[in-house]
Amino acid sequence: MISVVTDVLRRRILDVVTYPLVVIALGVRLWTDGVGDLNTGLISGLVSGVGLAVILVPGALRGRMGWGDVKLMGGVGAVMGFPAVMAAAAFISLAGAFQAVVTIIWKGEVWDTLSAVLRRWAVRARLLSAEAAPAAPRHIPYGVAIALGTFWAMWWQQTNSS
C-alpha cells in the first residue's frame, strides 16, 4: 500500500519498500518451507520473483514503465510463489488495462490516445516519418494495478483452494 501512495503522489515506487519486501518474502519462504522446489519454498519465490520482474524489463527499457514497477512485481512474485504468481500476473494485467481505460476516459484523452496509436502504426508501416510529432507521455501509476491485481489473485487463490 505504501507503493500505491508513493506512485500516485510522487510517481515513485521506493527501493526502501521493494528490497525489504523481496528479502523478507524469500526469508519467510526459506524459514517455513526450506529450499523447496518450483511449488514451495525459496526456489518457488526466487523463480516467481525473477520471472515476474523479467516480463516487465522490456517495458522499463523502452521507458513505458518505471524500474520501481519491475522491482515491485519481483516482490509480488517472491511473496506469491509458483503457481499463484501466474494468477497474479493475469489479474495485474487486467487491473492495469482497466485502470488505463478508465484514466484515458476520465481525462478526456480517448481521441488523443487513438491518434497516437494510429500515428505509431503509420510510422511502422512507413506511411509517416519517425520524426512525426510523438504523443506526450502519460503517467498511469501501475503500482495501483499491481496492488489490486495482487489482492485479486490472493482472493482468487483463497476461494479456489477450499
JSON list of C-alpha atoms in Angstrom, two decimals:
[
{"chain": "A", "resi": 1, "resn": "MET", "atom": "CA", "xyz": [0.00, 0.00, 0.00]},
{"chain": "A", "resi": 2, "resn": "ILE", "atom": "CA", "xyz": [2.96, 2.31, 0.59]},
{"chain": "A", "resi": 3, "resn": "SER", "atom": "CA", "xyz": [3.97, 1.86, -3.04]},
{"chain": "A", "resi": 4, "resn": "VAL", "atom": "CA", "xyz": [0.46, 2.74, -4.22]},
{"chain": "A", "resi": 5, "resn": "VAL", "atom": "CA", "xyz": [0.55, 6.01, -2.28]},
{"chain": "A", "resi": 6, "resn": "THR", "atom": "CA", "xyz": [4.06, 6.98, -3.42]},
{"chain": "A", "resi": 7, "resn": "ASP", "atom": "CA", "xyz": [3.31, 6.02, -7.02]},
{"chain": "A", "resi": 8, "resn": "VAL", "atom": "CA", "xyz": [0.12, 8.06, -7.13]},
{"chain": "A", "resi": 9, "resn": "LEU", "atom": "CA", "xyz": [1.51, 11.10, -5.31]},
{"chain": "A", "resi": 10, "resn": "ARG", "atom": "CA", "xyz": [5.17, 11.16, -6.42]},
{"chain": "A", "resi": 11, "resn": "ARG", "atom": "CA", "xyz": [5.34, 8.78, -9.39]},
{"chain": "A", "resi": 12, "resn": "ARG", "atom": "CA", "xyz": [7.84, 6.70, -7.46]},
{"chain": "A", "resi": 13, "resn": "ILE", "atom": "CA", "xyz": [7.94, 3.17, -6.09]},
{"chain": "A", "resi": 14, "resn": "LEU", "atom": "CA", "xyz": [10.66, 3.27, -3.49]},
{"chain": "A", "resi": 15, "resn": "ASP", "atom": "CA", "xyz": [13.54, 0.81, -3.22]},
{"chain": "A", "resi": 16, "resn": "VAL", "atom": "CA", "xyz": [13.30, 1.16, 0.56]},
{"chain": "A", "resi": 17, "resn": "VAL", "atom": "CA", "xyz": [9.96, -0.68, 0.23]},
{"chain": "A", "resi": 18, "resn": "THR", "atom": "CA", "xyz": [10.65, -3.17, -2.56]},
{"chain": "A", "resi": 19, "resn": "TYR", "atom": "CA", "xyz": [14.04, -4.53, -1.47]},
{"chain": "A", "resi": 20, "resn": "PRO", "atom": "CA", "xyz": [12.92, -5.40, 2.08]},
{"chain": "A", "resi": 21, "resn": "LEU", "atom": "CA", "xyz": [9.74, -6.92, 0.59]},
{"chain": "A", "resi": 22, "resn": "VAL", "atom": "CA", "xyz": [11.81, -9.32, -1.52]},
{"chain": "A", "resi": 23, "resn": "VAL", "atom": "CA", "xyz": [14.26, -10.16, 1.28]},
{"chain": "A", "resi": 24, "resn": "ILE", "atom": "CA", "xyz": [11.50, -10.76, 3.86]},
{"chain": "A", "resi": 25, "resn": "ALA", "atom": "CA", "xyz": [9.36, -12.80, 1.44]},
{"chain": "A", "resi": 26, "resn": "LEU", "atom": "CA", "xyz": [12.27, -15.04, 0.47]},
{"chain": "A", "resi": 27, "resn": "GLY", "atom": "CA", "xyz": [13.36, -15.33, 4.11]},
{"chain": "A", "resi": 28, "resn": "VAL", "atom": "CA", "xyz": [9.89, -16.38, 5.22]},
{"chain": "A", "resi": 29, "resn": "ARG", "atom": "CA", "xyz": [9.70, -18.91, 2.38]},
{"chain": "A", "resi": 30, "resn": "LEU", "atom": "CA", "xyz": [13.08, -20.37, 3.37]},
{"chain": "A", "resi": 31, "resn": "TRP", "atom": "CA", "xyz": [12.14, -20.47, 7.05]},
{"chain": "A", "resi": 32, "resn": "THR", "atom": "CA", "xyz": [8.68, -22.03, 6.58]},
{"chain": "A", "resi": 33, "resn": "ASP", "atom": "CA", "xyz": [9.24, -24.36, 3.61]},
{"chain": "A", "resi": 34, "resn": "GLY", "atom": "CA", "xyz": [13.01, -24.67, 3.30]},
{"chain": "A", "resi": 35, "resn": "VAL", "atom": "CA", "xyz": [14.76, -24.58, -0.06]},
{"chain": "A", "resi": 36, "resn": "GLY", "atom": "CA", "xyz": [11.77, -26.33, -1.62]},
{"chain": "A", "resi": 37, "resn": "ASP", "atom": "CA", "xyz": [11.10, -26.74, -5.32]},
{"chain": "A", "resi": 38, "resn": "LEU", "atom": "CA", "xyz": [9.15, -24.94, -8.04]},
{"chain": "A", "resi": 39, "resn": "ASN", "atom": "CA", "xyz": [5.93, -25.08, -5.99]},
{"chain": "A", "resi": 40, "resn": "THR", "atom": "CA", "xyz": [7.22, -24.33, -2.49]},
{"chain": "A", "resi": 41, "resn": "GLY", "atom": "CA", "xyz": [9.94, -22.65, -0.53]},
{"chain": "A", "resi": 42, "resn": "LEU", "atom": "CA", "xyz": [12.80, -20.43, -1.53]},
{"chain": "A", "resi": 43, "resn": "ILE", "atom": "CA", "xyz": [13.11, -21.74, -5.09]},
{"chain": "A", "resi": 44, "resn": "SER", "atom": "CA", "xyz": [9.44, -21.03, -5.80]},
{"chain": "A", "resi": 45, "resn": "GLY", "atom": "CA", "xyz": [9.84, -17.45, -4.56]},
{"chain": "A", "resi": 46, "resn": "LEU", "atom": "CA", "xyz": [13.06, -16.88, -6.49]},
{"chain": "A", "resi": 47, "resn": "VAL", "atom": "CA", "xyz": [11.76, -18.29, -9.77]},
{"chain": "A", "resi": 48, "resn": "SER", "atom": "CA", "xyz": [8.45, -16.43, -9.44]},
{"chain": "A", "resi": 49, "resn": "GLY", "atom": "CA", "xyz": [10.01, -13.15, -8.40]},
{"chain": "A", "resi": 50, "resn": "VAL", "atom": "CA", "xyz": [12.65, -13.12, -11.10]},
{"chain": "A", "resi": 51, "resn": "GLY", "atom": "CA", "xyz": [10.21, -14.40, -13.72]},
{"chain": "A", "resi": 52, "resn": "LEU", "atom": "CA", "xyz": [7.57, -11.79, -13.00]},
{"chain": "A", "resi": 53, "resn": "ALA", "atom": "CA", "xyz": [10.13, -8.98, -12.97]},
{"chain": "A", "resi": 54, "resn": "VAL", "atom": "CA", "xyz": [11.77, -10.13, -16.21]},
{"chain": "A", "resi": 55, "resn": "ILE", "atom": "CA", "xyz": [8.42, -9.93, -18.02]},
{"chain": "A", "resi": 56, "resn": "LEU", "atom": "CA", "xyz": [8.43, -6.16, -17.39]},
{"chain": "A", "resi": 57, "resn": "VAL", "atom": "CA", "xyz": [12.07, -5.41, -18.28]},
{"chain": "A", "resi": 58, "resn": "PRO", "atom": "CA", "xyz": [11.30, -4.62, -21.96]},
{"chain": "A", "resi": 59, "resn": "GLY", "atom": "CA", "xyz": [8.71, -2.05, -20.88]},
{"chain": "A", "resi": 60, "resn": "ALA", "atom": "CA", "xyz": [11.17, -0.45, -18.48]},
{"chain": "A", "resi": 61, "resn": "LEU", "atom": "CA", "xyz": [13.93, -0.38, -21.09]},
{"chain": "A", "resi": 62, "resn": "ARG", "atom": "CA", "xyz": [11.61, 1.40, -23.53]},
{"chain": "A", "resi": 63, "resn": "GLY", "atom": "CA", "xyz": [10.58, 3.91, -20.87]},
{"chain": "A", "resi": 64, "resn": "ARG", "atom": "CA", "xyz": [6.96, 2.76, -20.78]},
{"chain": "A", "resi": 65, "resn": "MET", "atom": "CA", "xyz": [7.25, 1.60, -17.20]},
{"chain": "A", "resi": 66, "resn": "GLY", "atom": "CA", "xyz": [9.45, 2.51, -14.28]},
{"chain": "A", "resi": 67, "resn": "TRP", "atom": "CA", "xyz": [12.05, 0.25, -12.71]},
{"chain": "A", "resi": 68, "resn": "GLY", "atom": "CA", "xyz": [10.16, 0.57, -9.42]},
{"chain": "A", "resi": 69, "resn": "ASP", "atom": "CA", "xyz": [7.24, -1.27, -11.04]},
{"chain": "A", "resi": 70, "resn": "VAL", "atom": "CA", "xyz": [9.62, -4.04, -12.13]},
{"chain": "A", "resi": 71, "resn": "LYS", "atom": "CA", "xyz": [11.05, -4.42, -8.63]},
{"chain": "A", "resi": 72, "resn": "LEU", "atom": "CA", "xyz": [7.60, -4.35, -7.02]},
{"chain": "A", "resi": 73, "resn": "MET", "atom": "CA", "xyz": [6.47, -7.12, -9.39]},
{"chain": "A", "resi": 74, "resn": "GLY", "atom": "CA", "xyz": [9.55, -9.09, -8.37]},
{"chain": "A", "resi": 75, "resn": "GLY", "atom": "CA", "xyz": [8.43, -8.66, -4.76]},
{"chain": "A", "resi": 76, "resn": "VAL", "atom": "CA", "xyz": [4.94, -9.86, -5.62]},
{"chain": "A", "resi": 77, "resn": "GLY", "atom": "CA", "xyz": [6.42, -12.94, -7.26]},
{"chain": "A", "resi": 78, "resn": "ALA", "atom": "CA", "xyz": [8.61, -13.63, -4.23]},
{"chain": "A", "resi": 79, "resn": "VAL", "atom": "CA", "xyz": [5.57, -13.40, -1.94]},
{"chain": "A", "resi": 80, "resn": "MET", "atom": "CA", "xyz": [3.13, -15.37, -4.11]},
{"chain": "A", "resi": 81, "resn": "GLY", "atom": "CA", "xyz": [5.37, -18.17, -5.40]},
{"chain": "A", "resi": 82, "resn": "PHE", "atom": "CA", "xyz": [4.51, -20.52, -8.19]},
{"chain": "A", "resi": 83, "resn": "PRO", "atom": "CA", "xyz": [1.82, -21.24, -9.49]},
{"chain": "A", "resi": 84, "resn": "ALA", "atom": "CA", "xyz": [-0.07, -18.42, -7.71]},
{"chain": "A", "resi": 85, "resn": "VAL", "atom": "CA", "xyz": [2.19, -15.88, -9.43]},
{"chain": "A", "resi": 86, "resn": "MET", "atom": "CA", "xyz": [0.57, -16.83, -12.76]},
{"chain": "A", "resi": 87, "resn": "ALA", "atom": "CA", "xyz": [-2.83, -15.74, -11.48]},
{"chain": "A", "resi": 88, "resn": "ALA", "atom": "CA", "xyz": [-1.26, -12.58, -10.05]},
{"chain": "A", "resi": 89, "resn": "ALA", "atom": "CA", "xyz": [0.29, -11.72, -13.43]},
{"chain": "A", "resi": 90, "resn": "ALA", "atom": "CA", "xyz": [-3.04, -12.20, -15.18]},
{"chain": "A", "resi": 91, "resn": "PHE", "atom": "CA", "xyz": [-5.03, -10.20, -12.63]},
{"chain": "A", "resi": 92, "resn": "ILE", "atom": "CA", "xyz": [-2.43, -7.41, -12.53]},
{"chain": "A", "resi": 93, "resn": "SER", "atom": "CA", "xyz": [-2.62, -7.16, -16.32]},
{"chain": "A", "resi": 94, "resn": "LEU", "atom": "CA", "xyz": [-6.42, -6.99, -16.23]},
{"chain": "A", "resi": 95, "resn": "ALA", "atom": "CA", "xyz": [-6.37, -4.38, -13.47]},
{"chain": "A", "resi": 96, "resn": "GLY", "atom": "CA", "xyz": [-3.79, -2.35, -15.40]},
{"chain": "A", "resi": 97, "resn": "ALA", "atom": "CA", "xyz": [-5.82, -2.46, -18.61]},
{"chain": "A", "resi": 98, "resn": "PHE", "atom": "CA", "xyz": [-8.96, -1.41, -16.75]},
{"chain": "A", "resi": 99, "resn": "GLN", "atom": "CA", "xyz": [-7.06, 1.37, -14.98]},
{"chain": "A", "resi": 100, "resn": "ALA", "atom": "CA", "xyz": [-5.65, 2.66, -18.28]},
{"chain": "A", "resi": 101, "resn": "VAL", "atom": "CA", "xyz": [-9.06, 2.73, -19.96]},
{"chain": "A", "resi": 102, "resn": "VAL", "atom": "CA", "xyz": [-10.69, 4.48, -17.00]},
{"chain": "A", "resi": 103, "resn": "THR", "atom": "CA", "xyz": [-7.83, 7.01, -16.79]},
{"chain": "A", "resi": 104, "resn": "ILE", "atom": "CA", "xyz": [-7.98, 7.81, -20.51]},
{"chain": "A", "resi": 105, "resn": "ILE", "atom": "CA", "xyz": [-11.75, 8.27, -20.39]},
{"chain": "A", "resi": 106, "resn": "TRP", "atom": "CA", "xyz": [-11.61, 10.26, -17.13]},
{"chain": "A", "resi": 107, "resn": "LYS", "atom": "CA", "xyz": [-9.01, 12.66, -18.51]},
{"chain": "A", "resi": 108, "resn": "GLY", "atom": "CA", "xyz": [-10.84, 13.00, -21.84]},
{"chain": "A", "resi": 109, "resn": "GLU", "atom": "CA", "xyz": [-7.86, 11.66, -23.79]},
{"chain": "A", "resi": 110, "resn": "VAL", "atom": "CA", "xyz": [-9.62, 8.99, -25.85]},
{"chain": "A", "resi": 111, "resn": "TRP", "atom": "CA", "xyz": [-9.09, 10.70, -29.22]},
{"chain": "A", "resi": 112, "resn": "ASP", "atom": "CA", "xyz": [-5.52, 11.73, -28.35]},
{"chain": "A", "resi": 113, "resn": "THR", "atom": "CA", "xyz": [-4.72, 8.13, -27.44]},
{"chain": "A", "resi": 114, "resn": "LEU", "atom": "CA", "xyz": [-6.31, 6.70, -30.58]},
{"chain": "A", "resi": 115, "resn": "SER", "atom": "CA", "xyz": [-4.49, 9.19, -32.80]},
{"chain": "A", "resi": 116, "resn": "ALA", "atom": "CA", "xyz": [-1.18, 8.34, -31.08]},
{"chain": "A", "resi": 117, "resn": "VAL", "atom": "CA", "xyz": [-1.78, 4.63, -31.74]},
{"chain": "A", "resi": 118, "resn": "LEU", "atom": "CA", "xyz": [-2.62, 5.32, -35.39]},
{"chain": "A", "resi": 119, "resn": "ARG", "atom": "CA", "xyz": [0.46, 7.52, -35.72]},
{"chain": "A", "resi": 120, "resn": "ARG", "atom": "CA", "xyz": [2.65, 4.74, -34.29]},
{"chain": "A", "resi": 121, "resn": "TRP", "atom": "CA", "xyz": [1.17, 2.22, -36.74]},
{"chain": "A", "resi": 122, "resn": "ALA", "atom": "CA", "xyz": [1.68, 4.64, -39.62]},
{"chain": "A", "resi": 123, "resn": "VAL", "atom": "CA", "xyz": [5.35, 5.07, -38.68]},
{"chain": "A", "resi": 124, "resn": "ARG", "atom": "CA", "xyz": [5.80, 1.28, -38.53]},
{"chain": "A", "resi": 125, "resn": "ALA", "atom": "CA", "xyz": [4.07, 0.91, -41.92]},
{"chain": "A", "resi": 126, "resn": "ARG", "atom": "CA", "xyz": [6.38, 3.67, -43.22]},
{"chain": "A", "resi": 127, "resn": "LEU", "atom": "CA", "xyz": [3.45, 5.91, -44.09]},
{"chain": "A", "resi": 128, "resn": "LEU", "atom": "CA", "xyz": [4.83, 8.62, -41.76]},
{"chain": "A", "resi": 129, "resn": "SER", "atom": "CA", "xyz": [8.37, 9.52, -40.87]},
{"chain": "A", "resi": 130, "resn": "ALA", "atom": "CA", "xyz": [9.66, 8.61, -37.43]},
{"chain": "A", "resi": 131, "resn": "GLU", "atom": "CA", "xyz": [10.03, 12.32, -36.72]},
{"chain": "A", "resi": 132, "resn": "ALA", "atom": "CA", "xyz": [6.24, 12.77, -36.77]},
{"chain": "A", "resi": 133, "resn": "ALA", "atom": "CA", "xyz": [5.14, 14.54, -33.62]},
{"chain": "A", "resi": 134, "resn": "PRO", "atom": "CA", "xyz": [5.17, 11.94, -30.84]},
{"chain": "A", "resi": 135, "resn": "ALA", "atom": "CA", "xyz": [2.35, 11.92, -28.34]},
{"chain": "A", "resi": 136, "resn": "ALA", "atom": "CA", "xyz": [3.01, 13.46, -24.95]},
{"chain": "A", "resi": 137, "resn": "PRO", "atom": "CA", "xyz": [3.91, 10.76, -22.42]},
{"chain": "A", "resi": 138, "resn": "ARG", "atom": "CA", "xyz": [1.21, 9.90, -19.90]},
{"chain": "A", "resi": 139, "resn": "HIS", "atom": "CA", "xyz": [1.72, 8.58, -16.40]},
{"chain": "A", "resi": 140, "resn": "ILE", "atom": "CA", "xyz": [-0.58, 5.89, -15.17]},
{"chain": "A", "resi": 141, "resn": "PRO", "atom": "CA", "xyz": [0.58, 4.73, -11.72]},
{"chain": "A", "resi": 142, "resn": "TYR", "atom": "CA", "xyz": [0.96, 0.99, -12.32]},
{"chain": "A", "resi": 143, "resn": "GLY", "atom": "CA", "xyz": [1.54, 0.44, -8.61]},
{"chain": "A", "resi": 144, "resn": "VAL", "atom": "CA", "xyz": [-2.24, 0.70, -8.21]},
{"chain": "A", "resi": 145, "resn": "ALA", "atom": "CA", "xyz": [-2.80, -2.12, -10.72]},
{"chain": "A", "resi": 146, "resn": "ILE", "atom": "CA", "xyz": [-0.07, -4.20, -9.10]},
{"chain": "A", "resi": 147, "resn": "ALA", "atom": "CA", "xyz": [-1.76, -3.88, -5.70]},
{"chain": "A", "resi": 148, "resn": "LEU", "atom": "CA", "xyz": [-5.29, -4.52, -6.99]},
{"chain": "A", "resi": 149, "resn": "GLY", "atom": "CA", "xyz": [-4.22, -7.46, -9.13]},
{"chain": "A", "resi": 150, "resn": "THR", "atom": "CA", "xyz": [-2.20, -8.99, -6.30]},
{"chain": "A", "resi": 151, "resn": "PHE", "atom": "CA", "xyz": [-5.10, -8.74, -3.84]},
{"chain": "A", "resi": 152, "resn": "TRP", "atom": "CA", "xyz": [-7.44, -10.13, -6.52]},
{"chain": "A", "resi": 153, "resn": "ALA", "atom": "CA", "xyz": [-5.09, -13.10, -7.04]},
{"chain": "A", "resi": 154, "resn": "MET", "atom": "CA", "xyz": [-4.84, -13.69, -3.29]},
{"chain": "A", "resi": 155, "resn": "TRP", "atom": "CA", "xyz": [-8.64, -13.66, -3.01]},
{"chain": "A", "resi": 156, "resn": "TRP", "atom": "CA", "xyz": [-8.99, -15.95, -6.04]},
{"chain": "A", "resi": 157, "resn": "GLN", "atom": "CA", "xyz": [-6.41, -18.36, -4.65]},
{"chain": "A", "resi": 158, "resn": "GLN", "atom": "CA", "xyz": [-8.16, -18.43, -1.27]},
{"chain": "A", "resi": 159, "resn": "THR", "atom": "CA", "xyz": [-11.62, -19.07, -2.75]},
{"chain": "A", "resi": 160, "resn": "ASN", "atom": "CA", "xyz": [-10.36, -21.79, -5.10]},
{"chain": "A", "resi": 161, "resn": "SER", "atom": "CA", "xyz": [-8.28, -23.67, -2.53]},
{"chain": "A", "resi": 162, "resn": "SER", "atom": "CA", "xyz": [-11.18, -24.54, -0.24]}
]
